[in-house]
mmCIF file with all atom_site columns, C-alpha atoms in Angstrom:
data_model
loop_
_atom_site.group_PDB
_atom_site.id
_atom_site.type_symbol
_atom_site.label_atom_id
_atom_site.label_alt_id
_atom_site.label_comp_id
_atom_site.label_asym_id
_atom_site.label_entity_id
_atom_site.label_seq_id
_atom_site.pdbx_PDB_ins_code
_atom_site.Cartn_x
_atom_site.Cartn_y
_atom_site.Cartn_z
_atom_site.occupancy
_atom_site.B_iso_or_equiv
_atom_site.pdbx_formal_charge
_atom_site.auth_seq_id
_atom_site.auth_comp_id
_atom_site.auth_asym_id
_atom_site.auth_atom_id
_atom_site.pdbx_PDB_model_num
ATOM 1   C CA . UNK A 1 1   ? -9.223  6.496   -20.347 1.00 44.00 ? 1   UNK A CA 1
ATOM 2   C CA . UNK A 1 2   ? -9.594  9.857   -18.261 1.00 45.00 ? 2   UNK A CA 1
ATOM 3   C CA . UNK A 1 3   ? -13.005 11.164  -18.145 1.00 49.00 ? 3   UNK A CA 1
ATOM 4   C CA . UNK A 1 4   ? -15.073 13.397  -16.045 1.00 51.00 ? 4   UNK A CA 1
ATOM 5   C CA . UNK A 1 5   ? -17.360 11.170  -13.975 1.00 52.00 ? 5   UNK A CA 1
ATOM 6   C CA . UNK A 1 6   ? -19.837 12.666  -10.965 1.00 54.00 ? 6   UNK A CA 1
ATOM 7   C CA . UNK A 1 7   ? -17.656 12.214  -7.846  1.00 52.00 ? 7   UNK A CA 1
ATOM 8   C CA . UNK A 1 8   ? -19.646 9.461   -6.074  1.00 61.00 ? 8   UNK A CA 1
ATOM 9   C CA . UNK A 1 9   ? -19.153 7.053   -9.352  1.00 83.00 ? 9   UNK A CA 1
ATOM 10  C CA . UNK A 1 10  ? -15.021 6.826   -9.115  1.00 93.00 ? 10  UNK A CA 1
ATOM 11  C CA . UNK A 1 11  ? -14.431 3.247   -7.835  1.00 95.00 ? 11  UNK A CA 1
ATOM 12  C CA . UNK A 1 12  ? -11.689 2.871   -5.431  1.00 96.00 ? 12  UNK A CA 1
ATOM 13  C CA . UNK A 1 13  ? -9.811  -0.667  -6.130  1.00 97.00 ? 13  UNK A CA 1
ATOM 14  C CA . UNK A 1 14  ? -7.501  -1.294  -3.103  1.00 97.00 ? 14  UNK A CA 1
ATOM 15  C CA . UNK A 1 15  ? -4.414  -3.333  -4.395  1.00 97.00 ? 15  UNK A CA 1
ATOM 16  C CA . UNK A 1 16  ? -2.592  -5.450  -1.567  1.00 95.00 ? 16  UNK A CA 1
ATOM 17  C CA . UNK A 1 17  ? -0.161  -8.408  -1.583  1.00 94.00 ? 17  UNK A CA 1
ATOM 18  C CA . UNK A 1 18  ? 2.955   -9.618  0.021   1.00 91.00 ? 18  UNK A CA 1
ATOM 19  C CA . UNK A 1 19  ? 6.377   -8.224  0.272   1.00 90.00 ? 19  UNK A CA 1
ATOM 20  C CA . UNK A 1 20  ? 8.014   -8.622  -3.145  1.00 90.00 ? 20  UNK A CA 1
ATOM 21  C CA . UNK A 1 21  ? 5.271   -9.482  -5.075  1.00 92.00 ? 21  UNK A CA 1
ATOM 22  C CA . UNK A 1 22  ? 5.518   -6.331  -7.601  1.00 91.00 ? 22  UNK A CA 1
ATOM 23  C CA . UNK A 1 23  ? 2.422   -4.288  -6.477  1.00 94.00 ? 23  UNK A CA 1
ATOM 24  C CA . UNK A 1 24  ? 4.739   -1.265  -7.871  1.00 92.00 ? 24  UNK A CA 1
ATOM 25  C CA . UNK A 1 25  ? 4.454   -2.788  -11.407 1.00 93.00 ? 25  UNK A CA 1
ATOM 26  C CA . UNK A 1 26  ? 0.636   -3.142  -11.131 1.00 96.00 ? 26  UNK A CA 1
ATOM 27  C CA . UNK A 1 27  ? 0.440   0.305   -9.740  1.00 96.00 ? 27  UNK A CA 1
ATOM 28  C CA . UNK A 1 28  ? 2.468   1.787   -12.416 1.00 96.00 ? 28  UNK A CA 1
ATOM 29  C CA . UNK A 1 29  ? 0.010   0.191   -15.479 1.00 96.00 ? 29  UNK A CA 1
ATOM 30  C CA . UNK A 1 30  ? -2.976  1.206   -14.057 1.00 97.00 ? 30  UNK A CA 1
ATOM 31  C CA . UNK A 1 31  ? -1.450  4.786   -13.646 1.00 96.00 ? 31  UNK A CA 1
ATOM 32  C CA . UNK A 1 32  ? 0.120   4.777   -17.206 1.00 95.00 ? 32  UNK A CA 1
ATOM 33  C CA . UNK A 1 33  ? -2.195  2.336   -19.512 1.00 95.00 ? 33  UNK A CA 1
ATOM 34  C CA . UNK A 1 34  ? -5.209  3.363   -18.235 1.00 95.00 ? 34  UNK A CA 1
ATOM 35  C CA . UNK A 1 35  ? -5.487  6.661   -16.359 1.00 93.00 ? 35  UNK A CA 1
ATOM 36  C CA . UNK A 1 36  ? -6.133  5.997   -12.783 1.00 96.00 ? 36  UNK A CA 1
ATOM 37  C CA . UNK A 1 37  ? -5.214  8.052   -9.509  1.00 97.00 ? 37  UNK A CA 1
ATOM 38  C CA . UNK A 1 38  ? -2.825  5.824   -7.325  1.00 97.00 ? 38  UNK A CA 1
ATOM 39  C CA . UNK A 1 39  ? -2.139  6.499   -3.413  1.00 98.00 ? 39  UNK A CA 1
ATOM 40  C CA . UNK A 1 40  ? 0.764   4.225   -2.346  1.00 96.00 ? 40  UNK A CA 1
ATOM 41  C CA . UNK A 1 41  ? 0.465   4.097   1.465   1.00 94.00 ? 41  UNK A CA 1
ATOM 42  C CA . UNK A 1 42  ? 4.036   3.952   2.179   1.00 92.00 ? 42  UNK A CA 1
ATOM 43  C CA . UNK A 1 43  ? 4.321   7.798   0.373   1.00 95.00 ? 43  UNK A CA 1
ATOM 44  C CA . UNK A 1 44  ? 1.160   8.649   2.523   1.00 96.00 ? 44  UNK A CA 1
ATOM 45  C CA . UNK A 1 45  ? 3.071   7.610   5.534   1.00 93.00 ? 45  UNK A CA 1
ATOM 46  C CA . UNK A 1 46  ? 6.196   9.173   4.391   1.00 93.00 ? 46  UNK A CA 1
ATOM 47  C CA . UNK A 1 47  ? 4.202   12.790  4.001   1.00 95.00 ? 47  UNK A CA 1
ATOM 48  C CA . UNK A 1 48  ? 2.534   12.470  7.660   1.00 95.00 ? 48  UNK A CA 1
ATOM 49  C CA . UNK A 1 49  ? 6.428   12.063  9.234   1.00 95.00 ? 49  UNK A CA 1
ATOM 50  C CA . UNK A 1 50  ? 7.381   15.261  8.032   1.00 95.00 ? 50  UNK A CA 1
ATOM 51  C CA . UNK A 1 51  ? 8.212   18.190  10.601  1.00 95.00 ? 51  UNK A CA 1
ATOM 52  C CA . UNK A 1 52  ? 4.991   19.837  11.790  1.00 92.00 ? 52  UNK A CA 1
ATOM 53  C CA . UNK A 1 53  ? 2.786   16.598  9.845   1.00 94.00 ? 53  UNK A CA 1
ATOM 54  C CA . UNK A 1 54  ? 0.706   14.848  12.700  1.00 90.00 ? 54  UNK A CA 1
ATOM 55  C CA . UNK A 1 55  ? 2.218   11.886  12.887  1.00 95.00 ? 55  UNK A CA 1
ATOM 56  C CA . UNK A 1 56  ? 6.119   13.683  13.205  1.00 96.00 ? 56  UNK A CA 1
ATOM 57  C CA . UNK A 1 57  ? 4.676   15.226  16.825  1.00 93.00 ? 57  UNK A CA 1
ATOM 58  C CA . UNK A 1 58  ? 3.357   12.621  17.668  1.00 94.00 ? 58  UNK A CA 1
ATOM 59  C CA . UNK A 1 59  ? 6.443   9.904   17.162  1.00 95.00 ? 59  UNK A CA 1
ATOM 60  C CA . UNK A 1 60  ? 8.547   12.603  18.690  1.00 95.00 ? 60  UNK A CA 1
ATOM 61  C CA . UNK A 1 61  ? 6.016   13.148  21.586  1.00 94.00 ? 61  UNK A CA 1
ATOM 62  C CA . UNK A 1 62  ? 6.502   9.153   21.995  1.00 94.00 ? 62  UNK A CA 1
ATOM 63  C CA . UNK A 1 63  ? 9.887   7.746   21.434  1.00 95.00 ? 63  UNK A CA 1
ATOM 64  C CA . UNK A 1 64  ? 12.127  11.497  21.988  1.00 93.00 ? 64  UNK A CA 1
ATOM 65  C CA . UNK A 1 65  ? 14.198  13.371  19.628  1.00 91.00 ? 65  UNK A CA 1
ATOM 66  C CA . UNK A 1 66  ? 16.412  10.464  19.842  1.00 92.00 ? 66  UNK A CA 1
ATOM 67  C CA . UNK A 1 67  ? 14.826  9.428   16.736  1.00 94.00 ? 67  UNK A CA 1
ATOM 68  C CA . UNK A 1 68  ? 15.897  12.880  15.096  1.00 95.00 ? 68  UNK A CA 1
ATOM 69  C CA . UNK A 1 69  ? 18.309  13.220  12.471  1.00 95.00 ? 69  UNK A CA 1
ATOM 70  C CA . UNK A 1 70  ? 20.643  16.501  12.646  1.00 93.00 ? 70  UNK A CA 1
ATOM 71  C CA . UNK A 1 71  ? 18.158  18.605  10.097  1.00 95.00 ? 71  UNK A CA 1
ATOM 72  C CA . UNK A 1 72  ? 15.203  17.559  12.850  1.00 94.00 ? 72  UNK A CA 1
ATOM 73  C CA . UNK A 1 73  ? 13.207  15.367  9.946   1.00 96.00 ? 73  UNK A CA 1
ATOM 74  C CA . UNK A 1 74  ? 12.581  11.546  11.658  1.00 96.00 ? 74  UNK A CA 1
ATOM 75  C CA . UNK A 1 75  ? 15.424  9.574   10.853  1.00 95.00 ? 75  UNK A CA 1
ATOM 76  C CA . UNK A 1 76  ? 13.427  6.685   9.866   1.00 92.00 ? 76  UNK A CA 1
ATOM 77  C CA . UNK A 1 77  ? 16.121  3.600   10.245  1.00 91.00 ? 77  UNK A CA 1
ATOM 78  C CA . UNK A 1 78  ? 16.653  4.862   13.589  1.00 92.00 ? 78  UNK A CA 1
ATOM 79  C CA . UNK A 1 79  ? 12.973  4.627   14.453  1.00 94.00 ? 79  UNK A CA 1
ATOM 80  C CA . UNK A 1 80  ? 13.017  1.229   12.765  1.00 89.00 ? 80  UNK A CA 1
ATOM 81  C CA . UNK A 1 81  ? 15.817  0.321   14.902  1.00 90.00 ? 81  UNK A CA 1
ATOM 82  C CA . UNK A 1 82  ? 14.292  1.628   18.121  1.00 92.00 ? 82  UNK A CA 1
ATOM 83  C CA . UNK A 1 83  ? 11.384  -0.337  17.813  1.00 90.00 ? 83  UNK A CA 1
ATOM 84  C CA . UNK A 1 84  ? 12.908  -4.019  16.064  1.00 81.00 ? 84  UNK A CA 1
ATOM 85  C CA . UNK A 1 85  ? 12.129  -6.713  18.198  1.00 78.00 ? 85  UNK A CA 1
ATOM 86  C CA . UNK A 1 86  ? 10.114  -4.775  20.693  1.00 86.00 ? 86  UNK A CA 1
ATOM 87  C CA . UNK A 1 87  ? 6.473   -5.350  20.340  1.00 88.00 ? 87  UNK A CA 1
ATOM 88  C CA . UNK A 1 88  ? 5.555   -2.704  22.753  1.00 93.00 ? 88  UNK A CA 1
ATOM 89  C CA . UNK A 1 89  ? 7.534   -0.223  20.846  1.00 94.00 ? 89  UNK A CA 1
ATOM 90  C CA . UNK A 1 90  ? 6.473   -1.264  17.557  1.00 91.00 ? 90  UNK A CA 1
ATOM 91  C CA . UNK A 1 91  ? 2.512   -1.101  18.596  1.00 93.00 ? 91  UNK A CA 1
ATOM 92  C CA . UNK A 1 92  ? 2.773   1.977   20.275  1.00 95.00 ? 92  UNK A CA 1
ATOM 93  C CA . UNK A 1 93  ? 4.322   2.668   16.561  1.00 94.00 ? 93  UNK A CA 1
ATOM 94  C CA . UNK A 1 94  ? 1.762   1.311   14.423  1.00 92.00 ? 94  UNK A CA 1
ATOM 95  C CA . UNK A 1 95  ? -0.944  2.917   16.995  1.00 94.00 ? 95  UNK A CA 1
ATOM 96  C CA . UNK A 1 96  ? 0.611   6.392   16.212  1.00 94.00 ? 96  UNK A CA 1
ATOM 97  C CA . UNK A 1 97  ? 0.438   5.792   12.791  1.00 93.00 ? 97  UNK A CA 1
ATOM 98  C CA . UNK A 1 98  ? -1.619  3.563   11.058  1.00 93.00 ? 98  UNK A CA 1
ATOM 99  C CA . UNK A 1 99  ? -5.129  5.473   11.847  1.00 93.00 ? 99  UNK A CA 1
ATOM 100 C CA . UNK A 1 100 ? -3.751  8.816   11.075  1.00 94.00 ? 100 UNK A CA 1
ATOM 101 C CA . UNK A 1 101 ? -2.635  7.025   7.421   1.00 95.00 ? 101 UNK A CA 1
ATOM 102 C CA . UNK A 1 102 ? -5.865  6.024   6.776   1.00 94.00 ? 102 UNK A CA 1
ATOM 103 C CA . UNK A 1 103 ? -7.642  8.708   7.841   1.00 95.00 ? 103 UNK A CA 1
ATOM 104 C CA . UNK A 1 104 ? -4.869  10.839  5.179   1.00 96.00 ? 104 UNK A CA 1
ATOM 105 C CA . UNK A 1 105 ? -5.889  8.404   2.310   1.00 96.00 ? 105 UNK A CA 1
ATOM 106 C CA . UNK A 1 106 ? -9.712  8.489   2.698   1.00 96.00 ? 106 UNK A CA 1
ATOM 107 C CA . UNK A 1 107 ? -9.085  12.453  2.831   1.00 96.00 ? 107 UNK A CA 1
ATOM 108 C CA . UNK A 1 108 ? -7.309  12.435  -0.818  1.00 97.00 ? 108 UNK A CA 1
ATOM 109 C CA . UNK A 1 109 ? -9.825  10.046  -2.053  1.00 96.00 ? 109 UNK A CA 1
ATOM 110 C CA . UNK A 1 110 ? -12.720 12.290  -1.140  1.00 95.00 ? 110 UNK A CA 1
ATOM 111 C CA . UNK A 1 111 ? -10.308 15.042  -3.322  1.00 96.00 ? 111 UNK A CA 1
ATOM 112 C CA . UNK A 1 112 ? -9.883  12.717  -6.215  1.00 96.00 ? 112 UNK A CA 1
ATOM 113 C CA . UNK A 1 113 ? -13.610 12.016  -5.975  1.00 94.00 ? 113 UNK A CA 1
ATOM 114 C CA . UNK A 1 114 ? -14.419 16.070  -5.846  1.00 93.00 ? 114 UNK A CA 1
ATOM 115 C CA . UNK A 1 115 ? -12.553 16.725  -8.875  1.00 92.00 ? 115 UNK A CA 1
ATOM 116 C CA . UNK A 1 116 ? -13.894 13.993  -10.545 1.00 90.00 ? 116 UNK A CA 1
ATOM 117 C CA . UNK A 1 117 ? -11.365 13.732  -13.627 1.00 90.00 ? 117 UNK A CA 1
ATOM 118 C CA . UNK A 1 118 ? -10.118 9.818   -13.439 1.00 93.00 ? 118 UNK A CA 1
ATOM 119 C CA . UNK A 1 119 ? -11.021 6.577   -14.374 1.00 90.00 ? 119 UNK A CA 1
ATOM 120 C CA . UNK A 1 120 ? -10.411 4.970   -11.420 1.00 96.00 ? 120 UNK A CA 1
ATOM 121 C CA . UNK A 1 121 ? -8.709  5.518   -8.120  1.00 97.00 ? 121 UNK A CA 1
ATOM 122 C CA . UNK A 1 122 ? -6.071  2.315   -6.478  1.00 98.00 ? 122 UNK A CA 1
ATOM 123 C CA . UNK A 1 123 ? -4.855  2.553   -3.436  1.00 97.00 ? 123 UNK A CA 1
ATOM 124 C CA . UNK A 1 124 ? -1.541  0.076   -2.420  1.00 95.00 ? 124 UNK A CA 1
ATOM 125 C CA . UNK A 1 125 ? -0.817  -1.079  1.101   1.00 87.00 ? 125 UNK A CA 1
ATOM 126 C CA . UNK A 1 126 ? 0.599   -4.173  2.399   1.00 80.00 ? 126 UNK A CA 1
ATOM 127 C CA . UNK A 1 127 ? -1.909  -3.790  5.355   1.00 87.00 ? 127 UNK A CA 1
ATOM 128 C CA . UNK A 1 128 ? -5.207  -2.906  3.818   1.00 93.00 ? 128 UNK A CA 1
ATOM 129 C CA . UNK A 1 129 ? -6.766  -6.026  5.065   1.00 94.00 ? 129 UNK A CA 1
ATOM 130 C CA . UNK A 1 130 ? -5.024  -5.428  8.320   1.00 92.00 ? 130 UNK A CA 1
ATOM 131 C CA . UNK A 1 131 ? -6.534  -2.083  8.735   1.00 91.00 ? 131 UNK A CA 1
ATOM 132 C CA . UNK A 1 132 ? -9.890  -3.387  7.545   1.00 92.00 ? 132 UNK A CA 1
ATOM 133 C CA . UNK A 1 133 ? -9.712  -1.112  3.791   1.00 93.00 ? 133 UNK A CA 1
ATOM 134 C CA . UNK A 1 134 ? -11.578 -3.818  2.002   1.00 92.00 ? 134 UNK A CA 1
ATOM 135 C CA . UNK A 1 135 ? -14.863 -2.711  4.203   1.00 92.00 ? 135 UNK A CA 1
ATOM 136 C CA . UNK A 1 136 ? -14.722 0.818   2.536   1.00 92.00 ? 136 UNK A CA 1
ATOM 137 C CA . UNK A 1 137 ? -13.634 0.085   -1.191  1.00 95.00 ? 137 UNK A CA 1
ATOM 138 C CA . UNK A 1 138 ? -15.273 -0.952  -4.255  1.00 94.00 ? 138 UNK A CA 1
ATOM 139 C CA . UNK A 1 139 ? -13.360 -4.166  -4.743  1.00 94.00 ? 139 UNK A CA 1
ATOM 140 C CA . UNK A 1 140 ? -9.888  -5.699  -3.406  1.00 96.00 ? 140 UNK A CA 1
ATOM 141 C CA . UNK A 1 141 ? -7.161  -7.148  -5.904  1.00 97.00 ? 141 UNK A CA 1
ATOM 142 C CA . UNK A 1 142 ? -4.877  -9.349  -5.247  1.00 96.00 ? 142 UNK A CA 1
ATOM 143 C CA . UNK A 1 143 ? -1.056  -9.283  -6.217  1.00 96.00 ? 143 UNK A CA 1
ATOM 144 C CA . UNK A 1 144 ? 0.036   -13.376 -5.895  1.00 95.00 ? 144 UNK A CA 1
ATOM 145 C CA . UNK A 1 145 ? 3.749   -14.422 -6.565  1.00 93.00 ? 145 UNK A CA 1
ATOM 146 C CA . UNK A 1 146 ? 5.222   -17.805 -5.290  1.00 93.00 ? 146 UNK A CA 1
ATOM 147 C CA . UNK A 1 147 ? 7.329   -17.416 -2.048  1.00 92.00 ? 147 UNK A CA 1
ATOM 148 C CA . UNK A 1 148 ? 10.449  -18.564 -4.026  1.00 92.00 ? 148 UNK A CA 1
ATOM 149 C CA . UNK A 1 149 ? 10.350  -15.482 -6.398  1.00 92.00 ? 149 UNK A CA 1
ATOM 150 C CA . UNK A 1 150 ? 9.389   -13.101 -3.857  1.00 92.00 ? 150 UNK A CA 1
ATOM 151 C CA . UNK A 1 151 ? 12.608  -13.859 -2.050  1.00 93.00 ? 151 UNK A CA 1
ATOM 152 C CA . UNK A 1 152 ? 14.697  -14.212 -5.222  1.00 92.00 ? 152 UNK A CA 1
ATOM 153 C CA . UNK A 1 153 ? 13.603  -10.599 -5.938  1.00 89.00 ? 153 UNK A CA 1
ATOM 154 C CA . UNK A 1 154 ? 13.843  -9.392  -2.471  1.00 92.00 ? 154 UNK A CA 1
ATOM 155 C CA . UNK A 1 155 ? 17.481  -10.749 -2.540  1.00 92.00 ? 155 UNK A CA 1
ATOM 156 C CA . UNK A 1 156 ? 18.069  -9.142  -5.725  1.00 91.00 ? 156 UNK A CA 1
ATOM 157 C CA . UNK A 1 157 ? 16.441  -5.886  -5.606  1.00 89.00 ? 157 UNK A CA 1
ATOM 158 C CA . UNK A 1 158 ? 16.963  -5.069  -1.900  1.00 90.00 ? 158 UNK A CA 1
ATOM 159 C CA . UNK A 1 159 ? 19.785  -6.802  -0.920  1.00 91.00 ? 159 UNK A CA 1
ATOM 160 C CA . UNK A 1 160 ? 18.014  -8.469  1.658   1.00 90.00 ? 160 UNK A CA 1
ATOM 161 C CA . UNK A 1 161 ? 19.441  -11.907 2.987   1.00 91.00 ? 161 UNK A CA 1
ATOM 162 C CA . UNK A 1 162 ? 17.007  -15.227 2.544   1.00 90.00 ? 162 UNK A CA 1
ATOM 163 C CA . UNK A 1 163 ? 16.834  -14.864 6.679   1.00 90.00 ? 163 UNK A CA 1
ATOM 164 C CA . UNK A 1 164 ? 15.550  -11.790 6.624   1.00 88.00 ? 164 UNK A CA 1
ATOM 165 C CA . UNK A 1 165 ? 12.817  -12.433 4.019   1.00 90.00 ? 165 UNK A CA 1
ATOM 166 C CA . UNK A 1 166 ? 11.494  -15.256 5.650   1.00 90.00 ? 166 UNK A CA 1
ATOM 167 C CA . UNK A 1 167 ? 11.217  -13.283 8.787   1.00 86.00 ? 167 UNK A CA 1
ATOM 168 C CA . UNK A 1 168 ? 9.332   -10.245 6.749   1.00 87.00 ? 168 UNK A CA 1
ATOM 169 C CA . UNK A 1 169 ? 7.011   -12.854 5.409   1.00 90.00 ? 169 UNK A CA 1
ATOM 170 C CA . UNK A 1 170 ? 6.548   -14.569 8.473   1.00 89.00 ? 170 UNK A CA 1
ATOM 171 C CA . UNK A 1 171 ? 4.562   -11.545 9.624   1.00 85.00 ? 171 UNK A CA 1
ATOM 172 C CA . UNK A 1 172 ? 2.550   -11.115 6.405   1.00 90.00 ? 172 UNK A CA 1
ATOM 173 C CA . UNK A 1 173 ? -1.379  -12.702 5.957   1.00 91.00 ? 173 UNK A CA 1
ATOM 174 C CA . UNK A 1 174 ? -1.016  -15.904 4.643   1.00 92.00 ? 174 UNK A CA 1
ATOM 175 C CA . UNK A 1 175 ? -1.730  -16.296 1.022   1.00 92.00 ? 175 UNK A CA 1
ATOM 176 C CA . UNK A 1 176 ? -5.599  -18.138 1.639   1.00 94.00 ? 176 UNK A CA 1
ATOM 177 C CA . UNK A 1 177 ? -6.152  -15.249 3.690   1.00 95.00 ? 177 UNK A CA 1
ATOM 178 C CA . UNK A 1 178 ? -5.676  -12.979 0.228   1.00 94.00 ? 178 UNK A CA 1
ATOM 179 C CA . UNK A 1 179 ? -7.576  -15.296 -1.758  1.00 95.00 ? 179 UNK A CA 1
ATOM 180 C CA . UNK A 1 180 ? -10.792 -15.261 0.476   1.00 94.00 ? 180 UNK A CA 1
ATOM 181 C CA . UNK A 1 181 ? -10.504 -11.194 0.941   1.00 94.00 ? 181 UNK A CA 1
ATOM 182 C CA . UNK A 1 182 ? -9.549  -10.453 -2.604  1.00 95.00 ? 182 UNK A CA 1
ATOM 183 C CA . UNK A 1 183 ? -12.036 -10.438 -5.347  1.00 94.00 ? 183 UNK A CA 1
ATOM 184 C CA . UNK A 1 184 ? -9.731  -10.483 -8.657  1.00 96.00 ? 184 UNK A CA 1
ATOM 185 C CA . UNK A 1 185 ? -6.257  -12.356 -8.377  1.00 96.00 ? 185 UNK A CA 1
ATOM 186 C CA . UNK A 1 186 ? -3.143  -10.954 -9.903  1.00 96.00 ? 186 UNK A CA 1
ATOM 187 C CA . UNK A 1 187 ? -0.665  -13.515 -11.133 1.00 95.00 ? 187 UNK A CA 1
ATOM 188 C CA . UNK A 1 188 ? 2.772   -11.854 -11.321 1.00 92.00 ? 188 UNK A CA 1
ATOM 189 C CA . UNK A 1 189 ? 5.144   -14.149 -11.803 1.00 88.00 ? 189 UNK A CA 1
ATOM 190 C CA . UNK A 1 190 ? 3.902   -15.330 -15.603 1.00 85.00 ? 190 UNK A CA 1
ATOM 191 C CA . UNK A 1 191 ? 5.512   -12.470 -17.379 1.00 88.00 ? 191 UNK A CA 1
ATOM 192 C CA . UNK A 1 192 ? 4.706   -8.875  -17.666 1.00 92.00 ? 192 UNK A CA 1
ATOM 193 C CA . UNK A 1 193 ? 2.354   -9.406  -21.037 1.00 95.00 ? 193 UNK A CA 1
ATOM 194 C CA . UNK A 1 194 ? 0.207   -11.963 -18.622 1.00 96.00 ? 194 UNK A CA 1
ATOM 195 C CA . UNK A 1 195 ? 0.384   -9.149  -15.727 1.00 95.00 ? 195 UNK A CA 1
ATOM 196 C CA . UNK A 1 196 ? -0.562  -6.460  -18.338 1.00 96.00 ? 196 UNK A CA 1
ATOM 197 C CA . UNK A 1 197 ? -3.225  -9.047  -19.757 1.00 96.00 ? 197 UNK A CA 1
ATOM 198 C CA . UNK A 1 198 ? -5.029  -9.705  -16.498 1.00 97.00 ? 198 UNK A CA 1
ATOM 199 C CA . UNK A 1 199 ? -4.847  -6.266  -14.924 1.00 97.00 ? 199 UNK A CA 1
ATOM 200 C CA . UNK A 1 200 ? -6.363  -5.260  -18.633 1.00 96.00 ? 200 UNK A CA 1
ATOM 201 C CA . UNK A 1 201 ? -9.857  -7.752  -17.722 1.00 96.00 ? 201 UNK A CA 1
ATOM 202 C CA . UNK A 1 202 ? -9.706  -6.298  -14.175 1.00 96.00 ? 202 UNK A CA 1
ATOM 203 C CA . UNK A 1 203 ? -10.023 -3.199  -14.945 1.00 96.00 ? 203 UNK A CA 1
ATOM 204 C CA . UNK A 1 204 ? -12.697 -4.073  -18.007 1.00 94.00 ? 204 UNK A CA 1
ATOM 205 C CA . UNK A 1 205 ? -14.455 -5.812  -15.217 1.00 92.00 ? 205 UNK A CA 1
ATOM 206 C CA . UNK A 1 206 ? -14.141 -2.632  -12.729 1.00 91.00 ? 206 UNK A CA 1
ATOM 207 C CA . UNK A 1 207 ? -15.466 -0.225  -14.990 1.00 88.00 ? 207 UNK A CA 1
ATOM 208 C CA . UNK A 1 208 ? -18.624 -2.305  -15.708 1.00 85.00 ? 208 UNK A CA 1
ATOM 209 C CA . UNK A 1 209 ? -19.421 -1.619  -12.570 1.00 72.00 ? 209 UNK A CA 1
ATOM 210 C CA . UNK A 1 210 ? -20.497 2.282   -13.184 1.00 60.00 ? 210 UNK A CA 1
#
């Protein structure tokens, strides 16, 4: 479905959901079945802690090279460490980075948008309501699975203990909080051919909109 389109016509679909509720699998269709240009936020965030990136200085500015591996690149489960269970640490944190993040992904959408040579653009955070995303994009999908999946998989696929999941979700947007922000509703927990069949009227829907 690739196609040259003038750069102020690409629709930007953010894609947001809780912690184990297969965003990655949504992502991946859209990228494969049907041509769009995905930004995963975590990668985004990722690229900015690199050595000489903005967000490296400025994490090393803040918390000391205590948070240095031996090669100088952040050594990211110590910085996760550092700031666990300290909410001063962790906001200073999220203060460092989550505005420099944004700014980063609005910058490669404006790229995308230049070159002009994809269907669609979806961007994936856990936090784009947090950080206010839906304001700026064409239209906000949700990724819904049931709590008791979400942890089954998070147990599963990450090794994490049920404790620890409920304490991830804990922090999350409750799910009516989704449902009011989110235009379209993905239900992932019906199979992948139900996935694959709602993401398909989604992205029929999103395309009517040029």
């Amino acid at each position: 479905m690739k196609q040259n389109k003038k750069r102020n016509d690409i629709k930007v679909v953010g894609i947001t959901g809780g912690v184990g509720s297969g965003k990655s699998v949504v992502m991946n269709i859209l990228k494969e079945k049907y041509g769009a240009e995905i930004i995963l936020a975590d990668l985004v965030a990722h690229d900015l802690m690199e050595p000489g990136q903005k967000n490296y200085l400025d994490i090393v500015e803040a918390f000391g090279k205590k948070v240095l591996a031996k090669d100088k690149t952040i050594d990211r489960p110590a910085l996760a460490k550092l700031v666990f269970g300290d909410q001063e640490k962790l906001s200073r944190l999220n203060a460092i980075t989550h505005p420099n993040v944004k700014k980063e992904i609005f910058r490669r959408i404006q790229r995308i948008k230049e070159k002009g040579e994809v269907s669609f653009i979806a961007v994936e955070a856990a936090l784009l309501l947090e950080e206010g995303y839906q304001n700026d994009f064409d239209t906000m999908w949700y990724v819904y699975v049931d709590e008791a999946t979400r942890i089954e998989r998070l147990k599963e696929g990450r090794g994490y203990t049920e404790e620890k999941c409920h304490e991830i979700m804990a922090k999350q947007l409750p799910e009516e909080v989704f449902r009011k922000e989110c235009s379209t509703v993905i239900d992932n927990h019906l199979g992948i051919s139900e996935t694959e069949n709602q993401i398909k009227t989604a992205v029929e829907s999103l395309l009517s909109l040029y």
